[in-house]
PDB file of N, CA and C in Angstrom:
ATOM      1  N   MET D   1     -24.131  -1.153   4.708  1.00  0.00           N
ATOM      2  CA  MET D   1     -23.533  -1.370   3.509  1.00  0.00           C
ATOM      3  C   MET D   1     -22.003  -1.825   3.866  1.00  0.00           C
ATOM      4  N   SER D   2     -21.477  -2.744   3.082  1.00  0.00           N
ATOM      5  CA  SER D   2     -20.131  -3.140   3.265  1.00  0.00           C
ATOM      6  C   SER D   2     -19.120  -2.541   2.338  1.00  0.00           C
ATOM      7  N   PRO D   3     -17.926  -2.521   2.569  1.00  0.00           N
ATOM      8  CA  PRO D   3     -16.798  -1.876   1.727  1.00  0.00           C
ATOM      9  C   PRO D   3     -16.901  -2.893   0.531  1.00  0.00           C
ATOM     10  N   SER D   4     -16.593  -2.313  -0.754  1.00  0.00           N
ATOM     11  CA  SER D   4     -16.397  -3.187  -1.899  1.00  0.00           C
ATOM     12  C   SER D   4     -15.196  -3.122  -2.408  1.00  0.00           C
ATOM     13  N   LEU D   5     -14.663  -4.221  -2.737  1.00  0.00           N
ATOM     14  CA  LEU D   5     -13.301  -4.552  -3.363  1.00  0.00           C
ATOM     15  C   LEU D   5     -13.094  -3.768  -4.638  1.00  0.00           C
ATOM     16  N   VAL D   6     -12.152  -2.873  -4.813  1.00  0.00           N
ATOM     17  CA  VAL D   6     -11.835  -2.137  -6.088  1.00  0.00           C
ATOM     18  C   VAL D   6     -10.672  -2.844  -6.733  1.00  0.00           C
ATOM     19  N   TYR D   7      -9.785  -3.311  -6.045  1.00  0.00           N
ATOM     20  CA  TYR D   7      -8.567  -3.987  -6.715  1.00  0.00           C
ATOM     21  C   TYR D   7      -7.822  -4.795  -5.767  1.00  0.00           C
ATOM     22  N   ALA D   8      -7.545  -6.069  -6.334  1.00  0.00           N
ATOM     23  CA  ALA D   8      -6.690  -6.915  -5.445  1.00  0.00           C
ATOM     24  C   ALA D   8      -5.771  -7.682  -6.301  1.00  0.00           C
ATOM     25  N   LYS D   9      -4.510  -7.830  -5.900  1.00  0.00           N
ATOM     26  CA  LYS D   9      -3.550  -8.456  -6.722  1.00  0.00           C
ATOM     27  C   LYS D   9      -2.560  -8.853  -5.775  1.00  0.00           C
ATOM     28  N   LYS D  10      -2.001 -10.238  -6.014  1.00  0.00           N
ATOM     29  CA  LYS D  10      -0.975 -10.733  -5.218  1.00  0.00           C
ATOM     30  C   LYS D  10      -0.014 -11.498  -6.135  1.00  0.00           C
ATOM     31  N   GLU D  11       1.383 -11.182  -5.915  1.00  0.00           N
ATOM     32  CA  GLU D  11       2.264 -11.869  -6.672  1.00  0.00           C
ATOM     33  C   GLU D  11       3.472 -12.423  -5.879  1.00  0.00           C
ATOM     34  N   VAL D  12       3.770 -13.669  -6.092  1.00  0.00           N
ATOM     35  CA  VAL D  12       4.892 -14.300  -5.336  1.00  0.00           C
ATOM     36  C   VAL D  12       5.908 -14.678  -6.247  1.00  0.00           C
ATOM     37  N   TYR D  13       6.929 -14.112  -6.190  1.00  0.00           N
ATOM     38  CA  TYR D  13       8.030 -14.295  -7.058  1.00  0.00           C
ATOM     39  C   TYR D  13       9.050 -15.562  -6.592  1.00  0.00           C
ATOM     40  N   GLY D  14       9.772 -16.120  -7.404  1.00  0.00           N
ATOM     41  CA  GLY D  14      10.545 -17.152  -7.251  1.00  0.00           C
ATOM     42  C   GLY D  14      11.489 -16.895  -6.132  1.00  0.00           C
ATOM     43  N   SER D  15      11.962 -15.769  -5.903  1.00  0.00           N
ATOM     44  CA  SER D  15      13.031 -15.350  -4.887  1.00  0.00           C
ATOM     45  C   SER D  15      12.223 -15.450  -3.444  1.00  0.00           C
ATOM     46  N   GLY D  16      11.007 -15.599  -3.429  1.00  0.00           N
ATOM     47  CA  GLY D  16      10.189 -15.553  -2.203  1.00  0.00           C
ATOM     48  C   GLY D  16       9.539 -14.020  -1.932  1.00  0.00           C
ATOM     49  N   LEU D  17       9.904 -13.196  -2.786  1.00  0.00           N
ATOM     50  CA  LEU D  17       9.304 -11.803  -2.703  1.00  0.00           C
ATOM     51  C   LEU D  17       7.767 -11.832  -2.850  1.00  0.00           C
ATOM     52  N   ILE D  18       6.966 -11.323  -1.856  1.00  0.00           N
ATOM     53  CA  ILE D  18       5.622 -11.168  -1.906  1.00  0.00           C
ATOM     54  C   ILE D  18       5.243  -9.806  -1.987  1.00  0.00           C
ATOM     55  N   VAL D  19       4.352  -9.492  -3.142  1.00  0.00           N
ATOM     56  CA  VAL D  19       3.828  -8.156  -3.354  1.00  0.00           C
ATOM     57  C   VAL D  19       2.217  -8.246  -3.411  1.00  0.00           C
ATOM     58  N   GLU D  20       1.560  -7.545  -2.676  1.00  0.00           N
ATOM     59  CA  GLU D  20       0.200  -7.538  -2.555  1.00  0.00           C
ATOM     60  C   GLU D  20      -0.537  -6.120  -2.546  1.00  0.00           C
ATOM     61  N   VAL D  21      -1.340  -6.084  -3.286  1.00  0.00           N
ATOM     62  CA  VAL D  21      -2.076  -4.753  -3.323  1.00  0.00           C
ATOM     63  C   VAL D  21      -3.637  -5.128  -3.068  1.00  0.00           C
ATOM     64  N   VAL D  22      -4.272  -4.289  -2.105  1.00  0.00           N
ATOM     65  CA  VAL D  22      -5.626  -4.428  -1.950  1.00  0.00           C
ATOM     66  C   VAL D  22      -6.225  -2.994  -1.735  1.00  0.00           C
ATOM     67  N   ILE D  23      -7.336  -2.769  -2.436  1.00  0.00           N
ATOM     68  CA  ILE D  23      -7.886  -1.399  -2.208  1.00  0.00           C
ATOM     69  C   ILE D  23      -9.427  -1.586  -2.325  1.00  0.00           C
ATOM     70  N   TRP D  24      -9.910  -1.069  -1.053  1.00  0.00           N
ATOM     71  CA  TRP D  24     -11.577  -1.105  -1.019  1.00  0.00           C
ATOM     72  C   TRP D  24     -12.033   0.224  -1.267  1.00  0.00           C
ATOM     73  N   GLN D  25     -13.372   0.284  -1.652  1.00  0.00           N
ATOM     74  CA  GLN D  25     -14.254   1.519  -1.657  1.00  0.00           C
ATOM     75  C   GLN D  25     -15.120   1.418  -0.478  1.00  0.00           C
ATOM     76  N   LEU D  26     -14.889   2.318   0.370  1.00  0.00           N
ATOM     77  CA  LEU D  26     -16.044   2.326   1.678  1.00  0.00           C
ATOM     78  C   LEU D  26     -17.283   2.853   1.192  1.00  0.00           C
ATOM     79  N   PRO D  27     -18.266   2.582   2.088  1.00  0.00           N
ATOM     80  CA  PRO D  27     -19.584   3.012   1.844  1.00  0.00           C
ATOM     81  C   PRO D  27     -19.843   4.441   1.751  1.00  0.00           C
ATOM     82  N   GLN D  28     -18.900   5.261   2.565  1.00  0.00           N
ATOM     83  CA  GLN D  28     -18.918   6.674   2.481  1.00  0.00           C
ATOM     84  C   GLN D  28     -17.701   7.143   3.059  1.00  0.00           C
ATOM     85  N   PRO D  29     -17.280   8.307   2.721  1.00  0.00           N
ATOM     86  CA  PRO D  29     -15.976   8.878   3.210  1.00  0.00           C
ATOM     87  C   PRO D  29     -16.133   8.987   4.687  1.00  0.00           C
ATOM     88  N   THR D  30     -15.125   9.050   5.297  1.00  0.00           N
ATOM     89  CA  THR D  30     -15.030   9.409   6.845  1.00  0.00           C
ATOM     90  C   THR D  30     -13.854  10.364   7.027  1.00  0.00           C
ATOM     91  N   ALA D  31     -13.908  10.988   8.337  1.00  0.00           N
ATOM     92  CA  ALA D  31     -12.868  11.990   8.410  1.00  0.00           C
ATOM     93  C   ALA D  31     -11.460  11.551   8.284  1.00  0.00           C
ATOM     94  N   GLU D  32     -11.150  10.154   8.624  1.00  0.00           N
ATOM     95  CA  GLU D  32      -9.869   9.655   8.428  1.00  0.00           C
ATOM     96  C   GLU D  32      -9.568   9.380   7.112  1.00  0.00           C
ATOM     97  N   ARG D  33     -10.672   8.830   6.354  1.00  0.00           N
ATOM     98  CA  ARG D  33     -10.555   8.492   4.920  1.00  0.00           C
ATOM     99  C   ARG D  33     -11.438   9.247   4.015  1.00  0.00           C
ATOM    100  N   PRO D  34     -11.116  10.584   3.883  1.00  0.00           N
ATOM    101  CA  PRO D  34     -12.037  11.339   3.060  1.00  0.00           C
ATOM    102  C   PRO D  34     -12.317  11.150   1.588  1.00  0.00           C
ATOM    103  N   ARG D  35     -11.444  10.312   1.174  1.00  0.00           N
ATOM    104  CA  ARG D  35     -11.572   9.874  -0.525  1.00  0.00           C
ATOM    105  C   ARG D  35     -12.470   8.497  -0.428  1.00  0.00           C
ATOM    106  N   GLY D  36     -12.958   7.904   0.775  1.00  0.00           N
ATOM    107  CA  GLY D  36     -13.860   6.837   0.824  1.00  0.00           C
ATOM    108  C   GLY D  36     -12.971   5.521   0.535  1.00  0.00           C
ATOM    109  N   LEU D  37     -11.763   5.471   0.596  1.00  0.00           N
ATOM    110  CA  LEU D  37     -10.881   4.393   0.182  1.00  0.00           C
ATOM    111  C   LEU D  37     -10.069   3.709   1.426  1.00  0.00           C
ATOM    112  N   LYS D  38      -9.989   2.593   1.615  1.00  0.00           N
ATOM    113  CA  LYS D  38      -9.112   1.857   2.459  1.00  0.00           C
ATOM    114  C   LYS D  38      -8.060   1.040   1.504  1.00  0.00           C
ATOM    115  N   TYR D  39      -6.874   1.251   2.032  1.00  0.00           N
ATOM    116  CA  TYR D  39      -5.965   0.489   1.104  1.00  0.00           C
ATOM    117  C   TYR D  39      -4.711  -0.137   1.823  1.00  0.00           C
ATOM    118  N   ARG D  40      -4.216  -1.087   1.377  1.00  0.00           N
ATOM    119  CA  ARG D  40      -2.844  -1.880   1.792  1.00  0.00           C
ATOM    120  C   ARG D  40      -2.097  -2.253   0.813  1.00  0.00           C
ATOM    121  N   LEU D  41      -0.808  -1.761   0.593  1.00  0.00           N
ATOM    122  CA  LEU D  41       0.011  -2.188  -0.509  1.00  0.00           C
ATOM    123  C   LEU D  41       1.359  -2.780   0.139  1.00  0.00           C
ATOM    124  N   TYR D  42       1.561  -4.007   0.022  1.00  0.00           N
ATOM    125  CA  TYR D  42       2.546  -4.664   0.808  1.00  0.00           C
ATOM    126  C   TYR D  42       3.551  -5.325  -0.090  1.00  0.00           C
ATOM    127  N   CYS D  43       4.876  -5.195   0.429  1.00  0.00           N
ATOM    128  CA  CYS D  43       6.028  -6.047  -0.170  1.00  0.00           C
ATOM    129  C   CYS D  43       6.859  -6.441   0.867  1.00  0.00           C
ATOM    130  N   GLY D  44       7.122  -7.659   0.913  1.00  0.00           N
ATOM    131  CA  GLY D  44       7.961  -8.212   1.864  1.00  0.00           C
ATOM    132  C   GLY D  44       8.782  -9.547   1.478  1.00  0.00           C
ATOM    133  N   HIS D  45       9.615  -9.995   2.326  1.00  0.00           N
ATOM    134  CA  HIS D  45      10.615 -10.995   1.965  1.00  0.00           C
ATOM    135  C   HIS D  45      11.036 -11.730   3.139  1.00  0.00           C
ATOM    136  N   SER D  46      10.739 -13.096   3.294  1.00  0.00           N
ATOM    137  CA  SER D  46      11.262 -13.897   4.452  1.00  0.00           C
ATOM    138  C   SER D  46      10.450 -13.311   5.697  1.00  0.00           C
ATOM    139  N   GLY D  47       9.121 -13.044   5.692  1.00  0.00           N
ATOM    140  CA  GLY D  47       8.445 -12.538   6.736  1.00  0.00           C
ATOM    141  C   GLY D  47       8.758 -11.254   7.139  1.00  0.00           C
ATOM    142  N   LYS D  48       9.577 -10.410   6.462  1.00  0.00           N
ATOM    143  CA  LYS D  48       9.734  -9.059   6.988  1.00  0.00           C
ATOM    144  C   LYS D  48       9.184  -8.135   5.846  1.00  0.00           C
ATOM    145  N   CYS D  49       8.675  -6.923   6.425  1.00  0.00           N
ATOM    146  CA  CYS D  49       8.315  -5.953   5.623  1.00  0.00           C
ATOM    147  C   CYS D  49       9.313  -5.182   4.877  1.00  0.00           C
ATOM    148  N   ILE D  50       9.320  -4.862   3.631  1.00  0.00           N
ATOM    149  CA  ILE D  50      10.216  -4.087   2.803  1.00  0.00           C
ATOM    150  C   ILE D  50       9.634  -2.617   2.745  1.00  0.00           C
ATOM    151  N   VAL D  51       8.452  -2.721   2.258  1.00  0.00           N
ATOM    152  CA  VAL D  51       7.673  -1.483   2.108  1.00  0.00           C
ATOM    153  C   VAL D  51       6.101  -1.742   2.177  1.00  0.00           C
ATOM    154  N   ARG D  52       5.423  -0.809   2.799  1.00  0.00           N
ATOM    155  CA  ARG D  52       3.898  -1.059   2.880  1.00  0.00           C
ATOM    156  C   ARG D  52       3.329   0.238   2.965  1.00  0.00           C
ATOM    157  N   TYR D  53       2.416   0.551   2.080  1.00  0.00           N
ATOM    158  CA  TYR D  53       1.460   1.807   2.067  1.00  0.00           C
ATOM    159  C   TYR D  53       0.164   1.343   2.664  1.00  0.00           C
ATOM    160  N   ASP D  54      -0.327   2.164   3.543  1.00  0.00           N
ATOM    161  CA  ASP D  54      -1.676   1.940   4.114  1.00  0.00           C
ATOM    162  C   ASP D  54      -2.311   3.047   4.927  1.00  0.00           C
ATOM    163  N   ASN D  55      -3.446   3.015   5.112  1.00  0.00           N
ATOM    164  CA  ASN D  55      -4.132   4.112   5.713  1.00  0.00           C
ATOM    165  C   ASN D  55      -5.083   3.593   6.912  1.00  0.00           C
ATOM    166  N   GLU D  56      -4.432   2.865   7.873  1.00  0.00           N
ATOM    167  CA  GLU D  56      -5.146   2.241   8.866  1.00  0.00           C
ATOM    168  C   GLU D  56      -5.708   3.183   9.882  1.00  0.00           C
ATOM    169  N   THR D  57      -6.829   2.990  10.441  1.00  0.00           N
ATOM    170  CA  THR D  57      -7.577   3.821  11.434  1.00  0.00           C
ATOM    171  C   THR D  57      -6.597   4.428  12.436  1.00  0.00           C
ATOM    172  N   GLY D  58      -6.581   5.644  12.672  1.00  0.00           N
ATOM    173  CA  GLY D  58      -5.805   6.254  13.665  1.00  0.00           C
ATOM    174  C   GLY D  58      -4.539   6.758  13.091  1.00  0.00           C
ATOM    175  N   LYS D  59      -4.185   6.435  11.887  1.00  0.00           N
ATOM    176  CA  LYS D  59      -2.790   6.678  11.497  1.00  0.00           C
ATOM    177  C   LYS D  59      -2.941   7.674  10.140  1.00  0.00           C
ATOM    178  N   GLY D  60      -4.003   7.552   9.227  1.00  0.00           N
ATOM    179  CA  GLY D  60      -4.092   8.130   8.126  1.00  0.00           C
ATOM    180  C   GLY D  60      -3.272   7.547   7.092  1.00  0.00           C
ATOM    181  N   ASP D  61      -2.976   8.300   5.943  1.00  0.00           N
ATOM    182  CA  ASP D  61      -2.010   7.804   4.787  1.00  0.00           C
ATOM    183  C   ASP D  61      -0.661   7.767   5.475  1.00  0.00           C
ATOM    184  N   HIS D  62       0.044   6.663   5.225  1.00  0.00           N
ATOM    185  CA  HIS D  62       1.334   6.598   5.646  1.00  0.00           C
ATOM    186  C   HIS D  62       2.212   5.336   4.895  1.00  0.00           C
ATOM    187  N   VAL D  63       3.412   5.302   5.066  1.00  0.00           N
ATOM    188  CA  VAL D  63       4.157   4.190   4.244  1.00  0.00           C
ATOM    189  C   VAL D  63       5.241   3.945   5.364  1.00  0.00           C
ATOM    190  N   HIS D  64       5.456   2.408   5.367  1.00  0.00           N
ATOM    191  CA  HIS D  64       6.315   1.774   6.344  1.00  0.00           C
ATOM    192  C   HIS D  64       7.596   1.441   5.405  1.00  0.00           C
ATOM    193  N   TYR D  65       8.912   1.710   5.833  1.00  0.00           N
ATOM    194  CA  TYR D  65      10.043   1.298   5.165  1.00  0.00           C
ATOM    195  C   TYR D  65      10.769   0.360   6.416  1.00  0.00           C
ATOM    196  N   GLY D  66      10.498  -0.792   6.085  1.00  0.00           N
ATOM    197  CA  GLY D  66      10.827  -1.778   7.161  1.00  0.00           C
ATOM    198  C   GLY D  66      10.156  -1.489   8.387  1.00  0.00           C
ATOM    199  N   LYS D  67      10.863  -1.026   9.637  1.00  0.00           N
ATOM    200  CA  LYS D  67      10.217  -0.693  10.645  1.00  0.00           C
ATOM    201  C   LYS D  67       9.921   0.901  10.915  1.00  0.00           C
ATOM    202  N   ARG D  68      10.516   1.652   9.945  1.00  0.00           N
ATOM    203  CA  ARG D  68      10.392   3.170   9.854  1.00  0.00           C
ATOM    204  C   ARG D  68       8.967   3.418   9.273  1.00  0.00           C
ATOM    205  N   GLU D  69       8.336   4.529   9.729  1.00  0.00           N
ATOM    206  CA  GLU D  69       6.962   4.896   9.231  1.00  0.00           C
ATOM    207  C   GLU D  69       7.197   6.406   8.995  1.00  0.00           C
ATOM    208  N   LYS D  70       6.401   6.737   7.865  1.00  0.00           N
ATOM    209  CA  LYS D  70       6.366   8.352   7.539  1.00  0.00           C
ATOM    210  C   LYS D  70       5.050   8.503   6.747  1.00  0.00           C
ATOM    211  N   ASN D  71       4.670   9.680   7.069  1.00  0.00           N
ATOM    212  CA  ASN D  71       3.341  10.269   6.371  1.00  0.00           C
ATOM    213  C   ASN D  71       3.496  10.121   4.936  1.00  0.00           C
ATOM    214  N   TYR D  72       2.256   9.859   4.334  1.00  0.00           N
ATOM    215  CA  TYR D  72       2.284   9.862   2.715  1.00  0.00           C
ATOM    216  C   TYR D  72       1.065  10.779   2.265  1.00  0.00           C
ATOM    217  N   ARG D  73       1.604  11.680   1.307  1.00  0.00           N
ATOM    218  CA  ARG D  73       0.516  12.530   0.635  1.00  0.00           C
ATOM    219  C   ARG D  73      -0.137  11.930  -0.474  1.00  0.00           C
ATOM    220  N   PHE D  74      -1.333  11.359  -0.262  1.00  0.00           N
ATOM    221  CA  PHE D  74      -2.329  10.734  -1.123  1.00  0.00           C
ATOM    222  C   PHE D  74      -2.650  11.748  -2.152  1.00  0.00           C
ATOM    223  N   SER D  75      -2.588  11.479  -3.574  1.00  0.00           N
ATOM    224  CA  SER D  75      -3.237  12.330  -4.534  1.00  0.00           C
ATOM    225  C   SER D  75      -4.141  11.613  -5.475  1.00  0.00           C
ATOM    226  N   SER D  76      -3.796  10.301  -5.668  1.00  0.00           N
ATOM    227  CA  SER D  76      -4.792   9.510  -6.588  1.00  0.00           C
ATOM    228  C   SER D  76      -4.396   7.951  -6.458  1.00  0.00           C
ATOM    229  N   VAL D  77      -5.231   7.017  -6.779  1.00  0.00           N
ATOM    230  CA  VAL D  77      -4.928   5.649  -6.657  1.00  0.00           C
ATOM    231  C   VAL D  77      -3.791   5.306  -7.585  1.00  0.00           C
ATOM    232  N   GLN D  78      -3.908   5.831  -8.782  1.00  0.00           N
ATOM    233  CA  GLN D  78      -2.808   5.716  -9.840  1.00  0.00           C
ATOM    234  C   GLN D  78      -1.349   6.075  -9.373  1.00  0.00           C
ATOM    235  N   GLN D  79      -1.391   7.145  -8.630  1.00  0.00           N
ATOM    236  CA  GLN D  79      -0.070   7.660  -7.992  1.00  0.00           C
ATOM    237  C   GLN D  79       0.542   6.734  -7.007  1.00  0.00           C
ATOM    238  N   LEU D  80      -0.571   6.347  -6.061  1.00  0.00           N
ATOM    239  CA  LEU D  80      -0.183   5.468  -5.162  1.00  0.00           C
ATOM    240  C   LEU D  80       0.396   4.227  -5.521  1.00  0.00           C
ATOM    241  N   ILE D  81      -0.345   3.681  -6.540  1.00  0.00           N
ATOM    242  CA  ILE D  81       0.436   2.318  -7.015  1.00  0.00           C
ATOM    243  C   ILE D  81       1.794   2.497  -7.690  1.00  0.00           C
ATOM    244  N   ARG D  82       1.916   3.776  -8.386  1.00  0.00           N
ATOM    245  CA  ARG D  82       3.167   4.027  -9.031  1.00  0.00           C
ATOM    246  C   ARG D  82       4.172   4.277  -7.984  1.00  0.00           C
ATOM    247  N   ASP D  83       3.836   5.064  -6.918  1.00  0.00           N
ATOM    248  CA  ASP D  83       4.799   5.336  -5.783  1.00  0.00           C
ATOM    249  C   ASP D  83       5.344   3.984  -5.323  1.00  0.00           C
ATOM    250  N   PHE D  84       4.310   2.871  -4.930  1.00  0.00           N
ATOM    251  CA  PHE D  84       4.658   1.816  -4.320  1.00  0.00           C
ATOM    252  C   PHE D  84       5.565   0.802  -5.272  1.00  0.00           C
ATOM    253  N   TYR D  85       5.160   0.834  -6.475  1.00  0.00           N
ATOM    254  CA  TYR D  85       6.117  -0.029  -7.289  1.00  0.00           C
ATOM    255  C   TYR D  85       7.425   0.652  -7.634  1.00  0.00           C
ATOM    256  N   ASN D  86       7.487   2.060  -7.602  1.00  0.00           N
ATOM    257  CA  ASN D  86       8.792   2.629  -7.669  1.00  0.00           C
ATOM    258  C   ASN D  86       9.677   2.210  -6.404  1.00  0.00           C
ATOM    259  N   ASP D  87       9.152   2.197  -5.206  1.00  0.00           N
ATOM    260  CA  ASP D  87       9.745   1.745  -4.068  1.00  0.00           C
ATOM    261  C   ASP D  87      10.311   0.468  -4.173  1.00  0.00           C
ATOM    262  N   ILE D  88       9.455  -0.458  -4.651  1.00  0.00           N
ATOM    263  CA  ILE D  88       9.830  -1.781  -4.701  1.00  0.00           C
ATOM    264  C   ILE D  88      11.063  -2.026  -5.682  1.00  0.00           C
ATOM    265  N   GLU D  89      10.993  -1.404  -6.801  1.00  0.00           N
ATOM    266  CA  GLU D  89      12.078  -1.367  -7.595  1.00  0.00           C
ATOM    267  C   GLU D  89      13.405  -0.929  -7.079  1.00  0.00           C
ATOM    268  N   GLN D  90      13.307   0.163  -6.285  1.00  0.00           N
ATOM    269  CA  GLN D  90      14.471   0.702  -5.452  1.00  0.00           C
ATOM    270  C   GLN D  90      15.039  -0.127  -4.249  1.00  0.00           C
ATOM    271  N   LEU D  91      14.091  -0.755  -3.643  1.00  0.00           N
ATOM    272  CA  LEU D  91      14.394  -1.262  -2.423  1.00  0.00           C
ATOM    273  C   LEU D  91      14.626  -2.745  -2.551  1.00  0.00           C
ATOM    274  N   ALA D  92      13.871  -3.432  -3.513  1.00  0.00           N
ATOM    275  CA  ALA D  92      13.950  -4.900  -3.810  1.00  0.00           C
ATOM    276  C   ALA D  92      14.072  -5.380  -5.100  1.00  0.00           C
ATOM    277  N   GLY D  93      14.550  -4.451  -5.947  1.00  0.00           N
ATOM    278  CA  GLY D  93      14.706  -4.709  -7.533  1.00  0.00           C
ATOM    279  C   GLY D  93      15.377  -6.179  -7.665  1.00  0.00           C
ATOM    280  N   ASP D  94      16.438  -6.462  -6.879  1.00  0.00           N
ATOM    281  CA  ASP D  94      17.200  -7.615  -7.137  1.00  0.00           C
ATOM    282  C   ASP D  94      16.467  -8.853  -6.751  1.00  0.00           C
ATOM    283  N   LEU D  95      15.240  -8.744  -6.236  1.00  0.00           N
ATOM    284  CA  LEU D  95      14.451  -9.922  -5.820  1.00  0.00           C
ATOM    285  C   LEU D  95      13.328 -10.144  -6.805  1.00  0.00           C
ATOM    286  N   LEU D  96      13.111  -9.029  -7.724  1.00  0.00           N
ATOM    287  CA  LEU D  96      12.000  -9.278  -8.693  1.00  0.00           C
ATOM    288  C   LEU D  96      12.238 -10.393  -9.687  1.00  0.00           C
TER     289      LEU D  96
END
């Protein structure tokens, strides 16, 4: 069984800012993804990452701020999306 797409959205702003959210439901939870979700929420400009939330294999839930990386405490999909858009507002609000 393959992962199923739960949510996908991509926005490209006139300023060149790119915002993309992709969330998949996995066939079953795993030790690394106990909620059974795989996700990537990305915001970048001119080929550079401003903020990215993801849970890639081997790293678990985490967030990138440019080249810095820190753990992220996942609570719900709704909160994940809220946190991501709040970061965009703070870090790239002038490009929206």
